[in-house]
mmCIF file of C-alpha atoms in Angstrom:
data_model
loop_
_atom_site.group_PDB
_atom_site.id
_atom_site.type_symbol
_atom_site.label_atom_id
_atom_site.label_comp_id
_atom_site.label_asym_id
_atom_site.label_seq_id
_atom_site.Cartn_x
_atom_site.Cartn_y
_atom_site.Cartn_z
ATOM 1 C CA UNK A 992 2.160 17.703 63.273
ATOM 2 C CA UNK A 993 -0.675 16.503 65.505
ATOM 3 C CA UNK A 994 -3.258 18.393 63.422
ATOM 4 C CA UNK A 995 -2.048 16.673 60.216
ATOM 5 C CA UNK A 996 -2.222 13.317 61.921
ATOM 6 C CA UNK A 997 -5.812 13.986 62.959
ATOM 7 C CA UNK A 998 -6.672 15.155 59.430
ATOM 8 C CA UNK A 999 -5.144 12.085 57.709
ATOM 9 C CA UNK A 1000 -7.972 10.183 55.875
ATOM 10 C CA UNK A 1001 -8.804 6.616 56.789
ATOM 11 C CA UNK A 1002 -8.302 3.674 54.417
ATOM 12 C CA UNK A 1003 -12.001 3.506 53.502
ATOM 13 C CA UNK A 1004 -11.972 7.185 52.595
ATOM 14 C CA UNK A 1005 -8.913 6.695 50.349
ATOM 15 C CA UNK A 1006 -10.566 3.820 48.479
ATOM 16 C CA UNK A 1007 -13.659 5.933 47.861
ATOM 17 C CA UNK A 1008 -11.456 8.849 46.772
ATOM 18 C CA UNK A 1009 -9.657 6.567 44.283
ATOM 19 C CA UNK A 1010 -12.921 5.366 42.717
ATOM 20 C CA UNK A 1011 -14.424 8.853 42.556
ATOM 21 C CA UNK A 1012 -11.252 10.332 41.020
ATOM 22 C CA UNK A 1013 -10.296 7.531 38.619
ATOM 23 C CA UNK A 1014 -13.651 6.660 37.019
ATOM 24 C CA UNK A 1015 -14.155 9.946 35.071
ATOM 25 C CA UNK A 1016 -10.636 9.616 33.665
ATOM 26 C CA UNK A 1017 -11.390 6.090 32.513
ATOM 27 C CA UNK A 1018 -14.026 7.729 30.322
ATOM 28 C CA UNK A 1019 -11.596 10.370 29.077
ATOM 29 C CA UNK A 1020 -8.977 7.751 28.151
ATOM 30 C CA UNK A 1021 -11.533 5.474 26.502
ATOM 31 C CA UNK A 1022 -12.986 8.110 24.187
ATOM 32 C CA UNK A 1023 -9.563 9.605 23.470
ATOM 33 C CA UNK A 1024 -8.212 6.329 22.092
ATOM 34 C CA UNK A 1025 -11.410 5.250 20.324
ATOM 35 C CA UNK A 1026 -11.650 8.530 18.426
ATOM 36 C CA UNK A 1027 -7.943 8.652 17.628
ATOM 37 C CA UNK A 1028 -7.837 5.085 16.275
ATOM 38 C CA UNK A 1029 -11.023 5.230 14.213
ATOM 39 C CA UNK A 1030 -10.361 8.684 12.754
ATOM 40 C CA UNK A 1031 -6.684 7.921 12.144
ATOM 41 C CA UNK A 1032 -7.525 4.643 10.376
ATOM 42 C CA UNK A 1033 -10.143 6.358 8.227
ATOM 43 C CA UNK A 1034 -7.757 9.156 7.236
ATOM 44 C CA UNK A 1035 -4.991 6.651 6.497
ATOM 45 C CA UNK A 1036 -7.253 4.660 4.157
ATOM 46 C CA UNK A 1037 -8.632 7.730 2.348
ATOM 47 C CA UNK A 1038 -6.541 10.896 2.378
ATOM 48 C CA UNK A 1039 -3.406 8.900 3.121
ATOM 49 C CA UNK A 1040 -3.863 6.859 -0.033
ATOM 50 C CA UNK A 1041 -4.840 9.838 -2.199
ATOM 51 C CA UNK A 1042 -2.124 12.228 -1.056
ATOM 52 C CA UNK A 1043 0.569 9.882 0.219
ATOM 53 C CA UNK A 1044 0.348 10.750 3.939
ATOM 54 C CA UNK A 1045 2.311 8.419 6.171
ATOM 55 C CA UNK A 1046 0.550 6.300 8.786
ATOM 56 C CA UNK A 1047 2.116 8.427 11.530
ATOM 57 C CA UNK A 1048 0.751 11.590 9.916
ATOM 58 C CA UNK A 1049 -2.724 10.053 9.829
ATOM 59 C CA UNK A 1050 -2.365 9.048 13.506
ATOM 60 C CA UNK A 1051 -1.336 12.603 14.362
ATOM 61 C CA UNK A 1052 -4.403 14.019 12.614
ATOM 62 C CA UNK A 1053 -6.549 11.475 14.420
ATOM 63 C CA UNK A 1054 -5.063 12.677 17.720
ATOM 64 C CA UNK A 1055 -5.953 16.278 16.829
ATOM 65 C CA UNK A 1056 -9.573 15.281 16.281
ATOM 66 C CA UNK A 1057 -9.500 13.251 19.490
ATOM 67 C CA UNK A 1058 -8.179 16.162 21.563
ATOM 68 C CA UNK A 1059 -10.728 18.564 20.087
ATOM 69 C CA UNK A 1060 -13.510 16.088 20.817
ATOM 70 C CA UNK A 1061 -12.220 15.629 24.368
ATOM 71 C CA UNK A 1062 -12.909 19.284 25.130
ATOM 72 C CA UNK A 1063 -16.503 18.823 23.974
ATOM 73 C CA UNK A 1064 -16.975 15.546 25.810
ATOM 74 C CA UNK A 1065 -15.438 16.686 29.082
ATOM 75 C CA UNK A 1066 -18.628 18.111 30.548
ATOM 76 C CA UNK A 1067 -20.688 15.161 29.300
ATOM 77 C CA UNK A 1068 -18.351 12.618 30.905
ATOM 78 C CA UNK A 1069 -18.287 14.508 34.211
ATOM 79 C CA UNK A 1070 -22.090 14.724 34.335
ATOM 80 C CA UNK A 1071 -22.368 11.018 33.513
ATOM 81 C CA UNK A 1072 -19.873 10.190 36.291
ATOM 82 C CA UNK A 1073 -21.937 12.211 38.769
ATOM 83 C CA UNK A 1074 -25.043 10.211 37.848
ATOM 84 C CA UNK A 1075 -23.270 6.935 38.527
ATOM 85 C CA UNK A 1076 -23.531 7.586 42.225
ATOM 86 C CA UNK A 1077 -19.821 7.260 42.871
ATOM 87 C CA UNK A 1078 -18.908 7.033 46.585
ATOM 88 C CA UNK A 1079 -18.130 10.302 48.393
ATOM 89 C CA UNK A 1080 -15.045 10.042 50.652
ATOM 90 C CA UNK A 1081 -16.318 12.984 52.758
ATOM 91 C CA UNK A 1082 -12.913 14.591 53.091
ATOM 92 C CA UNK A 1083 -12.618 17.727 55.103
ATOM 93 C CA UNK A 1084 -11.041 20.826 53.593
ATOM 94 C CA UNK A 1085 -7.932 20.167 55.690
ATOM 95 C CA UNK A 1086 -7.709 16.620 54.390
ATOM 96 C CA UNK A 1087 -8.074 17.775 50.768
ATOM 97 C CA UNK A 1088 -5.126 20.129 51.248
ATOM 98 C CA UNK A 1089 -2.775 17.424 52.415
ATOM 99 C CA UNK A 1090 0.129 16.787 49.994
ATOM 100 C CA UNK A 1091 -0.416 13.063 50.406
ATOM 101 C CA UNK A 1092 -4.057 13.379 49.285
ATOM 102 C CA UNK A 1093 -3.201 15.598 46.314
ATOM 103 C CA UNK A 1094 -0.531 13.183 45.076
ATOM 104 C CA UNK A 1095 -2.915 10.274 45.594
ATOM 105 C CA UNK A 1096 -5.525 12.007 43.412
ATOM 106 C CA UNK A 1097 -2.941 12.564 40.656
ATOM 107 C CA UNK A 1098 -1.986 8.886 40.712
ATOM 108 C CA UNK A 1099 -5.682 7.908 40.656
ATOM 109 C CA UNK A 1100 -6.244 10.025 37.540
ATOM 110 C CA UNK A 1101 -3.203 8.485 35.844
ATOM 111 C CA UNK A 1102 -4.415 4.963 36.633
ATOM 112 C CA UNK A 1103 -7.901 5.847 35.385
ATOM 113 C CA UNK A 1104 -6.777 7.358 32.088
ATOM 114 C CA UNK A 1105 -4.284 4.533 31.385
ATOM 115 C CA UNK A 1106 -6.990 1.929 31.989
ATOM 116 C CA UNK A 1107 -9.415 3.932 29.841
ATOM 117 C CA UNK A 1108 -6.883 4.139 26.998
ATOM 118 C CA UNK A 1109 -6.442 0.379 27.235
ATOM 119 C CA UNK A 1110 -10.193 -0.141 26.924
ATOM 120 C CA UNK A 1111 -10.231 2.399 24.078
ATOM 121 C CA UNK A 1112 -8.043 0.093 21.984
ATOM 122 C CA UNK A 1113 -11.085 -2.112 21.347
ATOM 123 C CA UNK A 1114 -11.450 -0.829 17.713
ATOM 124 C CA UNK A 1115 -8.214 -2.685 16.899
ATOM 125 C CA UNK A 1116 -10.083 -5.960 17.389
ATOM 126 C CA UNK A 1117 -12.406 -5.115 14.513
ATOM 127 C CA UNK A 1118 -9.766 -3.620 12.232
ATOM 128 C CA UNK A 1119 -8.259 -6.130 9.784
ATOM 129 C CA UNK A 1120 -4.542 -6.763 9.870
ATOM 130 C CA UNK A 1121 -3.225 -3.907 7.838
ATOM 131 C CA UNK A 1122 -0.940 -4.843 5.019
ATOM 132 C CA UNK A 1123 -0.256 -2.168 2.415
ATOM 133 C CA UNK A 1124 -2.126 -2.934 -0.793
ATOM 134 C CA UNK A 1125 0.015 -3.343 -3.867
ATOM 135 C CA UNK A 1126 -1.862 -0.448 -5.467
ATOM 136 C CA UNK A 1127 -0.913 1.781 -2.530
ATOM 137 C CA UNK A 1128 2.722 0.682 -2.684
ATOM 138 C CA UNK A 1129 2.876 1.601 -6.370
ATOM 139 C CA UNK A 1130 1.057 4.903 -5.789
ATOM 140 C CA UNK A 1131 3.559 5.903 -3.099
ATOM 141 C CA UNK A 1132 6.344 5.737 -5.698
ATOM 142 C CA UNK A 1133 4.545 8.002 -8.177
ATOM 143 C CA UNK A 1134 4.830 11.751 -8.434
ATOM 144 C CA UNK A 1135 2.118 13.573 -6.415
ATOM 145 C CA UNK A 1136 0.342 14.794 -9.541
ATOM 146 C CA UNK A 1137 0.172 11.232 -10.926
ATOM 147 C CA UNK A 1138 -0.845 9.539 -7.669
ATOM 148 C CA UNK A 1139 -4.474 10.648 -7.568
ATOM 149 C CA UNK A 1140 -4.983 9.871 -11.268
ATOM 150 C CA UNK A 1141 -3.545 6.387 -10.807
ATOM 151 C CA UNK A 1142 -5.872 5.691 -7.872
ATOM 152 C CA UNK A 1143 -8.902 6.952 -9.810
ATOM 153 C CA UNK A 1144 -8.166 4.677 -12.784
ATOM 154 C CA UNK A 1145 -7.810 1.544 -10.648
ATOM 155 C CA UNK A 1146 -11.075 -0.361 -10.297
ATOM 156 C CA UNK A 1147 -11.977 -3.218 -7.967
ATOM 157 C CA UNK A 1148 -13.413 -6.485 -9.274
ATOM 158 C CA UNK A 1149 -14.806 -9.336 -7.169
ATOM 159 C CA UNK A 1150 -14.963 -13.001 -8.150
ATOM 160 C CA UNK A 1151 -16.468 -16.130 -6.640
ATOM 161 C CA UNK A 1152 -14.764 -19.511 -6.428
ATOM 162 C CA UNK A 1153 -14.406 -20.998 -9.919
ATOM 163 C CA UNK A 1154 -14.826 -17.671 -11.731
ATOM 164 C CA UNK A 1155 -12.272 -16.898 -14.451
ATOM 165 C CA UNK A 1156 -10.401 -13.628 -14.140
ATOM 166 C CA UNK A 1157 -8.747 -14.407 -17.463
ATOM 167 C CA UNK A 1158 -9.227 -17.182 -20.017
ATOM 168 C CA UNK A 1159 -6.505 -19.025 -21.890
ATOM 169 C CA UNK A 1160 -6.115 -17.689 -25.435
ATOM 170 C CA UNK A 1161 -7.930 -14.412 -24.816
ATOM 171 C CA UNK A 1162 -6.197 -11.054 -24.996
ATOM 172 C CA UNK A 1163 -6.537 -8.889 -21.911
ATOM 173 C CA UNK A 1164 -6.025 -5.144 -21.900
ATOM 174 C CA UNK A 1165 -5.680 -5.054 -18.099
ATOM 175 C CA UNK A 1166 -3.171 -5.914 -15.405
ATOM 176 C CA UNK A 1167 -4.300 -7.444 -12.118
ATOM 177 C CA UNK A 1168 -3.238 -6.769 -8.531
ATOM 178 C CA UNK A 1169 -4.663 -9.310 -6.105
ATOM 179 C CA UNK A 1170 -6.012 -7.742 -2.922
ATOM 180 C CA UNK A 1171 -7.872 -10.607 -1.254
ATOM 181 C CA UNK A 1172 -8.132 -14.362 -1.769
ATOM 182 C CA UNK A 1173 -6.051 -16.696 -3.911
ATOM 183 C CA UNK A 1174 -6.037 -17.297 -7.659
ATOM 184 C CA UNK A 1175 -4.839 -20.428 -9.447
ATOM 185 C CA UNK A 1176 -2.733 -19.910 -12.567
ATOM 186 C CA UNK A 1177 -3.449 -22.750 -15.015
ATOM 187 C CA UNK A 1178 -1.144 -23.256 -17.995
ATOM 188 C CA UNK A 1179 -0.893 -25.851 -20.762
ATOM 189 C CA UNK A 1180 1.654 -28.634 -21.179
ATOM 190 C CA UNK A 1181 3.161 -29.856 -24.476
ATOM 191 C CA UNK A 1182 0.038 -31.900 -25.172
ATOM 192 C CA UNK A 1183 -2.203 -28.911 -24.594
ATOM 193 C CA UNK A 1184 -3.533 -30.300 -21.313
ATOM 194 C CA UNK A 1185 -4.137 -27.872 -18.405
ATOM 195 C CA UNK A 1186 -1.922 -27.982 -15.318
ATOM 196 C CA UNK A 1187 -1.487 -25.759 -12.261
ATOM 197 C CA UNK A 1188 1.465 -23.423 -12.747
ATOM 198 C CA UNK A 1189 1.232 -21.668 -9.387
ATOM 199 C CA UNK A 1190 -1.096 -19.899 -6.988
ATOM 200 C CA UNK A 1191 -1.030 -16.144 -6.476
ATOM 201 C CA UNK A 1192 -2.529 -14.234 -3.576
ATOM 202 C CA UNK A 1193 -2.707 -10.828 -1.886
ATOM 203 C CA UNK A 1194 0.187 -8.618 -2.905
ATOM 204 C CA UNK A 1195 0.850 -10.407 -6.190
ATOM 205 C CA UNK A 1196 0.597 -8.729 -9.577
ATOM 206 C CA UNK A 1197 -0.306 -10.398 -12.849
ATOM 207 C CA UNK A 1198 0.109 -9.217 -16.395
ATOM 208 C CA UNK A 1199 2.731 -7.575 -18.562
ATOM 209 C CA UNK A 1200 1.689 -3.996 -19.406
ATOM 210 C CA UNK A 1201 4.006 -3.932 -22.428
ATOM 211 C CA UNK A 1202 2.446 -7.017 -24.050
ATOM 212 C CA UNK A 1203 -0.777 -7.282 -26.002
ATOM 213 C CA UNK A 1204 -0.929 -10.984 -26.813
ATOM 214 C CA UNK A 1205 -3.304 -13.895 -26.139
ATOM 215 C CA UNK A 1206 -2.944 -15.218 -22.622
ATOM 216 C CA UNK A 1207 -0.932 -18.397 -22.042
ATOM 217 C CA UNK A 1208 -2.873 -19.202 -18.861
ATOM 218 C CA UNK A 1209 -6.256 -19.266 -17.166
ATOM 219 C CA UNK A 1210 -6.719 -17.280 -13.973
ATOM 220 C CA UNK A 1211 -9.266 -19.048 -11.770
ATOM 221 C CA UNK A 1212 -10.567 -17.813 -8.404
ATOM 222 C CA UNK A 1213 -9.609 -20.412 -5.824
ATOM 223 C CA UNK A 1214 -11.199 -18.966 -2.680
ATOM 224 C CA UNK A 1215 -14.855 -18.279 -1.951
ATOM 225 C CA UNK A 1216 -14.219 -14.583 -2.564
ATOM 226 C CA UNK A 1217 -11.418 -13.026 -4.550
ATOM 227 C CA UNK A 1218 -10.865 -9.286 -4.852
ATOM 228 C CA UNK A 1219 -8.580 -7.917 -7.546
ATOM 229 C CA UNK A 1220 -7.692 -4.364 -8.446
ATOM 230 C CA UNK A 1221 -7.249 -3.775 -12.154
ATOM 231 C CA UNK A 1222 -6.070 -1.002 -14.436
ATOM 232 C CA UNK A 1223 -5.843 -0.749 -18.208
ATOM 233 C CA UNK A 1224 -2.359 -1.510 -19.536
ATOM 234 C CA UNK A 1225 -2.284 1.696 -21.575
ATOM 235 C CA UNK A 1226 -3.154 3.786 -18.507
ATOM 236 C CA UNK A 1227 -0.565 1.982 -16.383
ATOM 237 C CA UNK A 1228 2.184 2.602 -18.940
ATOM 238 C CA UNK A 1229 1.201 6.235 -19.440
ATOM 239 C CA UNK A 1230 1.129 7.105 -15.741
ATOM 240 C CA UNK A 1231 4.290 5.204 -14.788
ATOM 241 C CA UNK A 1232 6.288 6.266 -17.859
ATOM 242 C CA UNK A 1233 8.567 8.540 -15.802
ATOM 243 C CA UNK A 1234 8.304 6.733 -12.459
ATOM 244 C CA UNK A 1235 10.469 3.645 -12.751
ATOM 245 C CA UNK A 1236 10.242 2.875 -9.029
ATOM 246 C CA UNK A 1237 6.493 2.281 -9.337
ATOM 247 C CA UNK A 1238 7.082 -0.090 -12.250
ATOM 248 C CA UNK A 1239 9.722 -1.943 -10.221
ATOM 249 C CA UNK A 1240 7.257 -2.489 -7.371
ATOM 250 C CA UNK A 1241 4.794 -4.009 -9.845
ATOM 251 C CA UNK A 1242 7.448 -6.238 -11.431
ATOM 252 C CA UNK A 1243 8.754 -7.519 -8.086
ATOM 253 C CA UNK A 1244 5.210 -8.534 -7.136
ATOM 254 C CA UNK A 1245 4.999 -10.998 -10.044
ATOM 255 C CA UNK A 1246 5.118 -14.692 -9.226
ATOM 256 C CA UNK A 1247 8.491 -16.247 -10.115
ATOM 257 C CA UNK A 1248 7.037 -19.612 -11.144
ATOM 258 C CA UNK A 1249 4.696 -17.899 -13.583
ATOM 259 C CA UNK A 1250 7.569 -15.925 -15.090
ATOM 260 C CA UNK A 1251 9.505 -19.143 -15.666
ATOM 261 C CA UNK A 1252 6.438 -20.677 -17.357
ATOM 262 C CA UNK A 1253 6.073 -17.654 -19.652
ATOM 263 C CA UNK A 1254 9.697 -17.911 -20.737
ATOM 264 C CA UNK A 1255 9.181 -21.594 -21.488
ATOM 265 C CA UNK A 1256 6.306 -20.553 -23.741
ATOM 266 C CA UNK A 1257 8.556 -18.164 -25.621
ATOM 267 C CA UNK A 1258 6.720 -15.114 -24.310
ATOM 268 C CA UNK A 1259 9.622 -12.695 -24.047
ATOM 269 C CA UNK A 1260 9.278 -8.995 -23.517
ATOM 270 C CA UNK A 1261 12.911 -8.121 -24.050
ATOM 271 C CA UNK A 1262 12.348 -7.226 -27.682
ATOM 272 C CA UNK A 1263 15.364 -8.972 -29.169
ATOM 273 C CA UNK A 1264 14.484 -10.367 -32.569
ATOM 274 C CA UNK A 1265 11.179 -8.535 -32.726
ATOM 275 C CA UNK A 1266 10.429 -6.589 -35.895
ATOM 276 C CA UNK A 1267 10.414 -2.889 -35.112
ATOM 277 C CA UNK A 1268 8.130 -0.711 -37.197
ATOM 278 C CA UNK A 1269 8.322 3.062 -37.411
ATOM 279 C CA UNK A 1270 4.539 3.528 -37.289
ATOM 280 C CA UNK A 1271 3.049 5.118 -34.200
ATOM 281 C CA UNK A 1272 1.409 2.594 -31.884
ATOM 282 C CA UNK A 1273 3.741 -0.259 -32.887
ATOM 283 C CA UNK A 1274 4.777 -0.816 -29.263
ATOM 284 C CA UNK A 1275 8.278 0.660 -29.327
ATOM 285 C CA UNK A 1276 7.908 2.541 -26.044
ATOM 286 C CA UNK A 1277 6.321 -0.506 -24.390
ATOM 287 C CA UNK A 1278 9.244 -2.622 -25.588
ATOM 288 C CA UNK A 1279 11.707 -0.104 -24.161
ATOM 289 C CA UNK A 1280 9.878 0.151 -20.811
ATOM 290 C CA UNK A 1281 10.076 -3.633 -20.336
ATOM 291 C CA UNK A 1282 13.854 -3.775 -20.742
ATOM 292 C CA UNK A 1283 16.432 -4.144 -18.015
ATOM 293 C CA UNK A 1284 18.337 -1.070 -16.874
ATOM 294 C CA UNK A 1285 21.417 -2.170 -18.827
ATOM 295 C CA UNK A 1286 19.458 -2.604 -22.071
ATOM 296 C CA UNK A 1287 17.692 0.727 -21.621
ATOM 297 C CA UNK A 1288 21.008 2.519 -21.299
ATOM 298 C CA UNK A 1289 22.323 0.706 -24.363
ATOM 299 C CA UNK A 1290 19.279 1.674 -26.455
ATOM 300 C CA UNK A 1291 19.596 5.308 -25.360
ATOM 301 C CA UNK A 1292 23.260 5.279 -26.348
ATOM 302 C CA UNK A 1293 22.123 4.533 -29.920
ATOM 303 C CA UNK A 1294 19.731 7.515 -30.030
ATOM 304 C CA UNK A 1295 20.707 10.167 -32.545
ATOM 305 C CA UNK A 1296 19.452 13.570 -31.470
ATOM 306 C CA UNK A 1297 20.693 17.158 -31.599
ATOM 307 C CA UNK A 1298 20.357 17.528 -27.824
ATOM 308 C CA UNK A 1299 21.081 14.055 -26.549
ATOM 309 C CA UNK A 1300 20.424 13.521 -22.847
ATOM 310 C CA UNK A 1301 22.886 11.549 -20.738
ATOM 311 C CA UNK A 1302 21.694 8.931 -18.255
ATOM 312 C CA UNK A 1303 23.657 7.187 -15.496
ATOM 313 C CA UNK A 1304 21.331 4.279 -14.736
ATOM 314 C CA UNK A 1305 19.934 5.705 -11.515
ATOM 315 C CA UNK A 1306 16.257 5.236 -10.746
ATOM 316 C CA UNK A 1307 13.862 8.067 -11.489
ATOM 317 C CA UNK A 1308 15.933 9.637 -14.271
ATOM 318 C CA UNK A 1309 12.980 9.599 -16.655
ATOM 319 C CA UNK A 1310 14.482 7.268 -19.239
ATOM 320 C CA UNK A 1311 11.122 5.941 -20.407
ATOM 321 C CA UNK A 1312 9.671 9.439 -20.557
ATOM 322 C CA UNK A 1313 12.607 10.660 -22.631
ATOM 323 C CA UNK A 1314 12.327 7.724 -25.022
ATOM 324 C CA UNK A 1315 8.565 8.300 -25.361
ATOM 325 C CA UNK A 1316 8.997 11.844 -26.716
ATOM 326 C CA UNK A 1317 11.485 10.830 -29.416
ATOM 327 C CA UNK A 1318 10.261 10.691 -32.979
ATOM 328 C CA UNK A 1319 9.063 7.334 -34.293
ATOM 329 C CA UNK A 1320 12.071 7.115 -36.626
ATOM 330 C CA UNK A 1321 14.493 7.855 -33.764
ATOM 331 C CA UNK A 1322 12.896 5.147 -31.648
ATOM 332 C CA UNK A 1323 13.035 2.598 -34.432
ATOM 333 C CA UNK A 1324 16.638 3.393 -35.336
ATOM 334 C CA UNK A 1325 17.817 3.057 -31.718
ATOM 335 C CA UNK A 1326 15.943 -0.220 -31.196
ATOM 336 C CA UNK A 1327 17.181 -1.752 -34.446
ATOM 337 C CA UNK A 1328 20.792 -0.878 -33.546
ATOM 338 C CA UNK A 1329 20.266 -2.345 -30.097
ATOM 339 C CA UNK A 1330 18.867 -5.540 -31.612
ATOM 340 C CA UNK A 1331 21.968 -5.867 -33.739
ATOM 341 C CA UNK A 1332 24.196 -5.351 -30.720
ATOM 342 C CA UNK A 1333 22.156 -7.861 -28.732
ATOM 343 C CA UNK A 1334 22.448 -10.458 -31.479
ATOM 344 C CA UNK A 1335 26.232 -10.044 -31.536
ATOM 345 C CA UNK A 1336 26.389 -10.422 -27.754
ATOM 346 C CA UNK A 1337 24.376 -13.619 -27.942
ATOM 347 C CA UNK A 1338 26.571 -15.004 -30.711
ATOM 348 C CA UNK A 1339 29.754 -14.239 -28.797
ATOM 349 C CA UNK A 1340 28.354 -15.952 -25.711
ATOM 350 C CA UNK A 1341 27.575 -19.083 -27.713
ATOM 351 C CA UNK A 1342 31.046 -19.157 -29.227
ATOM 352 C CA UNK A 1343 32.666 -18.712 -25.814
ATOM 353 C CA UNK A 1344 30.672 -21.636 -24.407
#
């Protein structure tokens, strides 16, 4: 109509309306994303690790905090926007009621909040590239009641370039999980001279929880700063006794070149040929835990018990836990029979070749 045409705002008025409408929503979007990202990251690194929350769950909780904070900040942002002296488009009441103007204001708010959310992503610049720590990956595979205990027993150690995490010939009671920096693994050749076996870095594990023998290598910090997470072998074995998936994560994180070097040194953890003693603390459960799935099933088939449990070879069946509660004589008998079977298998393989 002619009245609508007369009421239609001019271009200058629309530009002023855009600025006045969009700017407050830039503030809303900025604070919404900043709070969500920082709170979500904090929750993911703390409660997420302790209780096994997923990253998405932590982000959702961060969004809840962000929304609650937005209600509190709304008045503050609006008052701040008023003090900025934003241009007044001087629209009449008739102009403000126009559908065109109302839709334009909605679009202005959307543009403002999207731009604000983009600016609110600035915390990502200061957040390190997130790669799940090996400790967290292992913890995720543990039962909820074991997860917090595992995290509490893991300690963090820092080393400077040239520091020794482990010395050749010494016996360590700990296993290492490298979190930051690189570590050089130095072995010995046939003449006893040192040589570089390999280099391990973030995400690698080092150590065999089932073994308590002098080390065949030196571990030397190669970078300016090296951070390693460590846990006592006894604690690791106790906590992961019934959680084979956690043990598998640790084993897969070992360096292949180092494993080959250990085998060349005759450092086997399979247990074949090892004297098995019935005394408690002789390492029978540790020997069993280090075996392959096939060998574990074979050992358990040799167990003589009134109520013998059947296992299929699936993960998480509790094979190590079951073996651990057997009597010392039952453990020894099963392992000795397995050793005999293993020796026969080896002999047959040699004859066939």
